[in-house]
mmCIF file of C-alpha atoms in Angstrom:
data_model
loop_
_atom_site.group_PDB
_atom_site.id
_atom_site.type_symbol
_atom_site.label_atom_id
_atom_site.label_comp_id
_atom_site.label_asym_id
_atom_site.label_seq_id
_atom_site.Cartn_x
_atom_site.Cartn_y
_atom_site.Cartn_z
ATOM 1 C CA UNK A 1 44.107 0.612 -16.422
ATOM 2 C CA UNK A 2 45.343 0.510 -12.774
ATOM 3 C CA UNK A 3 47.101 -2.675 -12.267
ATOM 4 C CA UNK A 4 45.612 -4.481 -9.110
ATOM 5 C CA UNK A 5 47.665 -7.459 -8.493
ATOM 6 C CA UNK A 6 49.987 -6.148 -5.598
ATOM 7 C CA UNK A 7 52.652 -9.265 -5.611
ATOM 8 C CA UNK A 8 56.034 -7.769 -5.525
ATOM 9 C CA UNK A 9 58.346 -10.452 -6.939
ATOM 10 C CA UNK A 10 62.408 -9.742 -6.415
ATOM 11 C CA UNK A 11 64.892 -11.497 -8.581
ATOM 12 C CA UNK A 12 67.274 -13.531 -6.979
ATOM 13 C CA UNK A 13 70.979 -13.242 -7.744
ATOM 14 C CA UNK A 14 71.383 -17.006 -9.035
ATOM 15 C CA UNK A 15 71.379 -20.828 -7.745
ATOM 16 C CA UNK A 16 74.059 -19.759 -5.418
ATOM 17 C CA UNK A 17 71.786 -17.265 -3.703
ATOM 18 C CA UNK A 18 68.603 -19.734 -3.907
ATOM 19 C CA UNK A 19 70.580 -22.332 -2.420
ATOM 20 C CA UNK A 20 71.948 -20.097 0.550
ATOM 21 C CA UNK A 21 68.381 -19.021 1.268
ATOM 22 C CA UNK A 22 66.917 -22.482 1.553
ATOM 23 C CA UNK A 23 66.750 -23.880 5.137
ATOM 24 C CA UNK A 24 69.508 -26.196 6.046
ATOM 25 C CA UNK A 25 68.255 -29.872 5.538
ATOM 26 C CA UNK A 26 69.945 -33.205 5.637
ATOM 27 C CA UNK A 27 71.546 -34.241 2.082
ATOM 28 C CA UNK A 28 68.909 -36.319 0.254
ATOM 29 C CA UNK A 29 69.738 -39.363 -1.593
ATOM 30 C CA UNK A 30 68.434 -39.233 -5.126
ATOM 31 C CA UNK A 31 64.433 -39.079 -4.486
ATOM 32 C CA UNK A 32 62.279 -41.494 -6.521
ATOM 33 C CA UNK A 33 59.559 -39.134 -8.156
ATOM 34 C CA UNK A 34 56.145 -38.999 -6.369
ATOM 35 C CA UNK A 35 53.117 -38.060 -8.179
ATOM 36 C CA UNK A 36 49.895 -36.877 -6.886
ATOM 37 C CA UNK A 37 46.979 -36.355 -9.118
ATOM 38 C CA UNK A 38 42.903 -35.842 -9.311
ATOM 39 C CA UNK A 39 40.156 -35.167 -12.011
ATOM 40 C CA UNK A 40 38.854 -32.373 -10.042
ATOM 41 C CA UNK A 41 39.912 -30.082 -7.017
ATOM 42 C CA UNK A 42 38.666 -32.167 -4.291
ATOM 43 C CA UNK A 43 41.121 -31.543 -1.191
ATOM 44 C CA UNK A 44 42.507 -27.977 -2.484
ATOM 45 C CA UNK A 45 41.870 -24.781 -0.517
ATOM 46 C CA UNK A 46 40.033 -21.743 -1.860
ATOM 47 C CA UNK A 47 41.336 -18.193 -0.698
ATOM 48 C CA UNK A 48 40.932 -14.875 -1.743
ATOM 49 C CA UNK A 49 43.809 -13.336 -3.732
ATOM 50 C CA UNK A 50 45.098 -9.918 -3.828
ATOM 51 C CA UNK A 51 43.482 -8.641 -7.205
ATOM 52 C CA UNK A 52 40.579 -7.181 -5.649
ATOM 53 C CA UNK A 53 38.373 -3.722 -6.088
ATOM 54 C CA UNK A 54 34.893 -2.450 -4.675
ATOM 55 C CA UNK A 55 33.408 0.482 -6.691
ATOM 56 C CA UNK A 56 31.963 3.136 -4.588
ATOM 57 C CA UNK A 57 29.404 2.376 -2.069
ATOM 58 C CA UNK A 58 29.862 -1.554 -2.553
ATOM 59 C CA UNK A 59 31.245 -3.673 0.877
ATOM 60 C CA UNK A 60 34.985 -4.876 0.624
ATOM 61 C CA UNK A 61 35.020 -8.343 -1.339
ATOM 62 C CA UNK A 62 35.042 -11.407 0.693
ATOM 63 C CA UNK A 63 35.015 -15.160 0.858
ATOM 64 C CA UNK A 64 31.651 -15.136 -0.171
ATOM 65 C CA UNK A 65 32.186 -13.573 -3.383
ATOM 66 C CA UNK A 66 34.530 -16.864 -4.570
ATOM 67 C CA UNK A 67 33.902 -20.392 -4.724
ATOM 68 C CA UNK A 68 35.583 -23.718 -5.940
ATOM 69 C CA UNK A 69 32.750 -26.414 -6.790
ATOM 70 C CA UNK A 70 34.071 -29.930 -7.537
ATOM 71 C CA UNK A 71 31.976 -31.764 -10.110
ATOM 72 C CA UNK A 72 33.905 -35.150 -10.173
ATOM 73 C CA UNK A 73 35.177 -34.655 -13.623
ATOM 74 C CA UNK A 74 36.187 -30.843 -13.212
ATOM 75 C CA UNK A 75 35.958 -28.144 -10.842
ATOM 76 C CA UNK A 76 34.452 -24.678 -11.412
ATOM 77 C CA UNK A 77 36.257 -21.226 -9.908
ATOM 78 C CA UNK A 78 33.923 -18.869 -9.732
ATOM 79 C CA UNK A 79 35.027 -14.981 -9.020
ATOM 80 C CA UNK A 80 32.143 -12.078 -8.095
ATOM 81 C CA UNK A 81 29.755 -15.068 -7.650
ATOM 82 C CA UNK A 82 26.969 -12.310 -6.532
ATOM 83 C CA UNK A 83 27.261 -10.112 -9.431
ATOM 84 C CA UNK A 84 28.397 -7.238 -7.219
ATOM 85 C CA UNK A 85 30.212 -4.089 -8.452
ATOM 86 C CA UNK A 86 33.367 -5.727 -7.606
ATOM 87 C CA UNK A 87 36.517 -7.275 -9.158
ATOM 88 C CA UNK A 88 37.109 -10.815 -7.020
ATOM 89 C CA UNK A 89 40.009 -12.878 -6.946
ATOM 90 C CA UNK A 90 39.548 -16.660 -6.352
ATOM 91 C CA UNK A 91 42.895 -18.759 -5.424
ATOM 92 C CA UNK A 92 42.415 -22.552 -5.183
ATOM 93 C CA UNK A 93 45.654 -24.185 -3.720
ATOM 94 C CA UNK A 94 46.865 -27.847 -3.074
ATOM 95 C CA UNK A 95 49.940 -27.761 -0.406
ATOM 96 C CA UNK A 96 52.253 -29.979 0.696
ATOM 97 C CA UNK A 97 54.381 -29.055 3.947
ATOM 98 C CA UNK A 98 57.873 -30.111 4.994
ATOM 99 C CA UNK A 99 61.533 -28.540 4.730
ATOM 100 C CA UNK A 100 62.502 -31.600 2.528
ATOM 101 C CA UNK A 101 60.160 -30.344 -0.433
ATOM 102 C CA UNK A 102 62.490 -27.306 -0.658
ATOM 103 C CA UNK A 103 65.088 -29.534 -1.827
ATOM 104 C CA UNK A 104 62.866 -31.201 -4.466
ATOM 105 C CA UNK A 105 62.177 -30.706 -8.048
ATOM 106 C CA UNK A 106 58.386 -29.839 -8.542
ATOM 107 C CA UNK A 107 56.496 -30.467 -11.756
ATOM 108 C CA UNK A 108 52.663 -29.177 -11.565
ATOM 109 C CA UNK A 109 50.009 -29.244 -14.396
ATOM 110 C CA UNK A 110 46.355 -29.088 -15.015
ATOM 111 C CA UNK A 111 43.845 -28.406 -17.510
ATOM 112 C CA UNK A 112 41.628 -25.240 -17.989
ATOM 113 C CA UNK A 113 39.219 -23.779 -20.112
ATOM 114 C CA UNK A 114 36.511 -20.719 -19.894
ATOM 115 C CA UNK A 115 32.648 -22.025 -20.499
ATOM 116 C CA UNK A 116 32.448 -18.752 -22.181
ATOM 117 C CA UNK A 117 33.831 -16.335 -24.571
ATOM 118 C CA UNK A 118 34.706 -12.989 -22.816
ATOM 119 C CA UNK A 119 33.503 -9.843 -25.362
ATOM 120 C CA UNK A 120 32.303 -6.127 -24.988
ATOM 121 C CA UNK A 121 28.832 -7.563 -25.779
ATOM 122 C CA UNK A 122 28.728 -10.085 -22.919
ATOM 123 C CA UNK A 123 25.946 -10.170 -20.236
ATOM 124 C CA UNK A 124 26.343 -12.369 -17.054
ATOM 125 C CA UNK A 125 30.051 -13.358 -17.548
ATOM 126 C CA UNK A 126 32.890 -11.945 -18.577
ATOM 127 C CA UNK A 127 36.745 -11.878 -17.237
ATOM 128 C CA UNK A 128 39.795 -10.016 -16.282
ATOM 129 C CA UNK A 129 42.351 -13.030 -15.970
ATOM 130 C CA UNK A 130 42.908 -16.720 -15.495
ATOM 131 C CA UNK A 131 46.053 -16.977 -13.610
ATOM 132 C CA UNK A 132 48.070 -20.102 -12.226
ATOM 133 C CA UNK A 133 51.406 -20.681 -10.193
ATOM 134 C CA UNK A 134 53.723 -22.878 -8.645
ATOM 135 C CA UNK A 135 55.443 -21.690 -5.213
ATOM 136 C CA UNK A 136 57.992 -22.791 -2.542
ATOM 137 C CA UNK A 137 57.440 -20.997 0.992
ATOM 138 C CA UNK A 138 60.589 -21.480 3.028
ATOM 139 C CA UNK A 139 59.342 -19.691 6.330
ATOM 140 C CA UNK A 140 60.400 -15.885 4.801
ATOM 141 C CA UNK A 141 59.678 -15.610 1.273
ATOM 142 C CA UNK A 142 58.083 -17.699 -2.119
ATOM 143 C CA UNK A 143 60.218 -18.975 -4.525
ATOM 144 C CA UNK A 144 58.559 -19.876 -7.919
ATOM 145 C CA UNK A 145 56.798 -18.892 -11.262
ATOM 146 C CA UNK A 146 53.281 -17.692 -12.369
ATOM 147 C CA UNK A 147 51.407 -17.111 -15.546
ATOM 148 C CA UNK A 148 48.485 -14.907 -16.140
ATOM 149 C CA UNK A 149 46.093 -14.906 -19.301
ATOM 150 C CA UNK A 150 44.511 -11.519 -19.950
ATOM 151 C CA UNK A 151 41.038 -11.846 -20.702
ATOM 152 C CA UNK A 152 39.270 -8.256 -20.600
ATOM 153 C CA UNK A 153 38.226 -7.350 -23.928
ATOM 154 C CA UNK A 154 38.594 -3.901 -23.558
ATOM 155 C CA UNK A 155 42.079 -4.265 -23.037
ATOM 156 C CA UNK A 156 44.617 -3.971 -26.161
ATOM 157 C CA UNK A 157 46.646 -6.735 -24.695
ATOM 158 C CA UNK A 158 43.332 -9.116 -24.777
ATOM 159 C CA UNK A 159 44.576 -12.803 -25.063
ATOM 160 C CA UNK A 160 47.951 -11.902 -24.068
ATOM 161 C CA UNK A 161 49.699 -14.658 -21.973
ATOM 162 C CA UNK A 162 52.194 -12.989 -19.343
ATOM 163 C CA UNK A 163 54.843 -14.119 -16.495
ATOM 164 C CA UNK A 164 55.860 -11.984 -13.613
ATOM 165 C CA UNK A 165 59.413 -10.514 -14.009
ATOM 166 C CA UNK A 166 59.862 -8.998 -11.041
ATOM 167 C CA UNK A 167 58.760 -5.547 -11.519
ATOM 168 C CA UNK A 168 55.491 -6.305 -13.506
ATOM 169 C CA UNK A 169 53.581 -8.831 -15.570
ATOM 170 C CA UNK A 170 55.320 -9.035 -18.966
ATOM 171 C CA UNK A 171 53.939 -10.587 -22.031
ATOM 172 C CA UNK A 172 55.372 -13.952 -23.381
ATOM 173 C CA UNK A 173 53.164 -14.941 -25.889
ATOM 174 C CA UNK A 174 49.569 -15.217 -27.342
ATOM 175 C CA UNK A 175 46.362 -17.411 -26.589
ATOM 176 C CA UNK A 176 43.424 -16.238 -28.922
ATOM 177 C CA UNK A 177 40.421 -16.629 -25.965
ATOM 178 C CA UNK A 178 38.352 -19.322 -26.974
ATOM 179 C CA UNK A 179 36.242 -22.049 -24.877
ATOM 180 C CA UNK A 180 38.810 -24.982 -25.657
ATOM 181 C CA UNK A 181 40.665 -27.162 -23.102
ATOM 182 C CA UNK A 182 44.459 -25.821 -22.494
ATOM 183 C CA UNK A 183 47.090 -27.473 -20.267
ATOM 184 C CA UNK A 184 49.429 -25.615 -18.162
ATOM 185 C CA UNK A 185 52.682 -26.938 -16.905
ATOM 186 C CA UNK A 186 54.645 -25.463 -14.084
ATOM 187 C CA UNK A 187 58.207 -26.482 -13.275
ATOM 188 C CA UNK A 188 60.257 -25.258 -10.089
ATOM 189 C CA UNK A 189 63.936 -26.384 -9.350
ATOM 190 C CA UNK A 190 64.755 -24.546 -6.029
ATOM 191 C CA UNK A 191 68.307 -25.854 -5.642
ATOM 192 C CA UNK A 192 69.132 -24.214 -9.082
ATOM 193 C CA UNK A 193 67.027 -21.614 -9.068
ATOM 194 C CA UNK A 194 65.222 -22.410 -12.348
ATOM 195 C CA UNK A 195 61.600 -22.564 -13.516
ATOM 196 C CA UNK A 196 59.789 -23.334 -16.674
ATOM 197 C CA UNK A 197 56.414 -22.854 -18.008
ATOM 198 C CA UNK A 198 54.902 -24.782 -20.725
ATOM 199 C CA UNK A 199 51.291 -24.096 -22.479
ATOM 200 C CA UNK A 200 49.527 -26.690 -24.541
ATOM 201 C CA UNK A 201 53.189 -28.440 -24.728
ATOM 202 C CA UNK A 202 54.791 -24.838 -25.880
ATOM 203 C CA UNK A 203 57.614 -23.619 -23.358
ATOM 204 C CA UNK A 204 57.258 -19.808 -22.286
ATOM 205 C CA UNK A 205 60.080 -18.110 -21.079
ATOM 206 C CA UNK A 206 59.885 -17.296 -17.454
ATOM 207 C CA UNK A 207 62.230 -16.089 -14.846
ATOM 208 C CA UNK A 208 63.124 -17.249 -11.429
ATOM 209 C CA UNK A 209 61.542 -14.994 -9.141
ATOM 210 C CA UNK A 210 61.301 -14.301 -5.283
ATOM 211 C CA UNK A 211 58.167 -13.133 -3.410
ATOM 212 C CA UNK A 212 58.229 -10.883 -0.434
ATOM 213 C CA UNK A 213 55.181 -11.375 1.349
ATOM 214 C CA UNK A 214 53.137 -11.317 4.633
ATOM 215 C CA UNK A 215 52.305 -14.784 5.612
ATOM 216 C CA UNK A 216 51.596 -15.846 9.333
ATOM 217 C CA UNK A 217 53.072 -19.246 8.766
ATOM 218 C CA UNK A 218 56.677 -20.091 8.972
ATOM 219 C CA UNK A 219 56.662 -23.586 8.048
ATOM 220 C CA UNK A 220 58.066 -24.760 4.781
ATOM 221 C CA UNK A 221 55.593 -25.924 1.997
ATOM 222 C CA UNK A 222 54.656 -25.840 -1.453
ATOM 223 C CA UNK A 223 51.679 -24.646 -3.174
ATOM 224 C CA UNK A 224 50.345 -25.486 -6.668
ATOM 225 C CA UNK A 225 47.533 -23.018 -7.747
ATOM 226 C CA UNK A 226 44.868 -22.101 -10.183
ATOM 227 C CA UNK A 227 43.321 -18.646 -9.975
ATOM 228 C CA UNK A 228 40.615 -16.452 -11.505
ATOM 229 C CA UNK A 229 39.879 -12.644 -11.332
ATOM 230 C CA UNK A 230 36.701 -11.179 -12.723
ATOM 231 C CA UNK A 231 36.438 -8.333 -14.707
ATOM 232 C CA UNK A 232 37.240 -4.803 -13.382
ATOM 233 C CA UNK A 233 33.681 -3.197 -13.084
ATOM 234 C CA UNK A 234 34.599 0.550 -12.840
ATOM 235 C CA UNK A 235 34.423 3.045 -10.168
ATOM 236 C CA UNK A 236 30.929 3.813 -9.701
ATOM 237 C CA UNK A 237 29.410 0.046 -10.603
ATOM 238 C CA UNK A 238 26.423 -1.526 -8.674
ATOM 239 C CA UNK A 239 26.892 -4.509 -10.706
ATOM 240 C CA UNK A 240 29.474 -6.665 -12.561
ATOM 241 C CA UNK A 241 29.649 -10.057 -14.562
ATOM 242 C CA UNK A 242 30.625 -13.275 -13.027
ATOM 243 C CA UNK A 243 33.654 -14.911 -13.918
ATOM 244 C CA UNK A 244 34.387 -18.797 -13.994
ATOM 245 C CA UNK A 245 37.522 -21.109 -15.214
ATOM 246 C CA UNK A 246 37.292 -24.791 -15.144
ATOM 247 C CA UNK A 247 39.898 -26.952 -13.835
ATOM 248 C CA UNK A 248 40.515 -30.802 -14.515
ATOM 249 C CA UNK A 249 42.754 -33.391 -14.528
ATOM 250 C CA UNK A 250 45.648 -31.605 -12.180
ATOM 251 C CA UNK A 251 49.095 -33.748 -11.886
ATOM 252 C CA UNK A 252 51.939 -32.995 -9.483
ATOM 253 C CA UNK A 253 55.391 -34.791 -9.512
ATOM 254 C CA UNK A 254 58.096 -34.262 -6.711
ATOM 255 C CA UNK A 255 61.344 -35.800 -6.917
#
């Protein structure tokens, strides 16, 4: 099936290249780690991602097709909420701005679960992917890492855990689709050009990546992201199922 995620990542040449690309900031003393956390995603921003597709005759995907609903103890990320003949990509992110953040190590984590089991016999709810990432924007490019859980039950790689390598998503493990809570942990060390991903405490090999993209802001910042892409509907669909992932207990340590 066609790949609809159009992010393009480039591999950095190493820690030296990374350090040279970061904007000059004053040398910092050893920083005392600072942690932010929350039960749900209150205060996060919801936007459209780039994993979008509209079948023939369907209006383009827009913000009305996605939603984040905060429930106090967890949040619901919903994609294709009106069940149109589209594939929608919802991103919820928390951002911390400031050039000083570009010299800190960032460790972000949260728990997620599916409230349904994707299946070729499913009705109102099904899925394409669950994704997430941790990225540092330096005003020109993104540094960081991302994971993807493949949940389209018609695909041969159903259940694959993938990471972005610079050319494509690459399989880095497997998680049997279920409705249990899972924990993702993402680490970005910008001054060393190093990232780490752990799923349920198990390390997943992941490369350091650099993202070239169009971004209206030149202000440095860091983003922790949770994402979901609804099922690819086919070329002539007038209806497609909604997708939902639940997220809770996020934590982000900088230092």
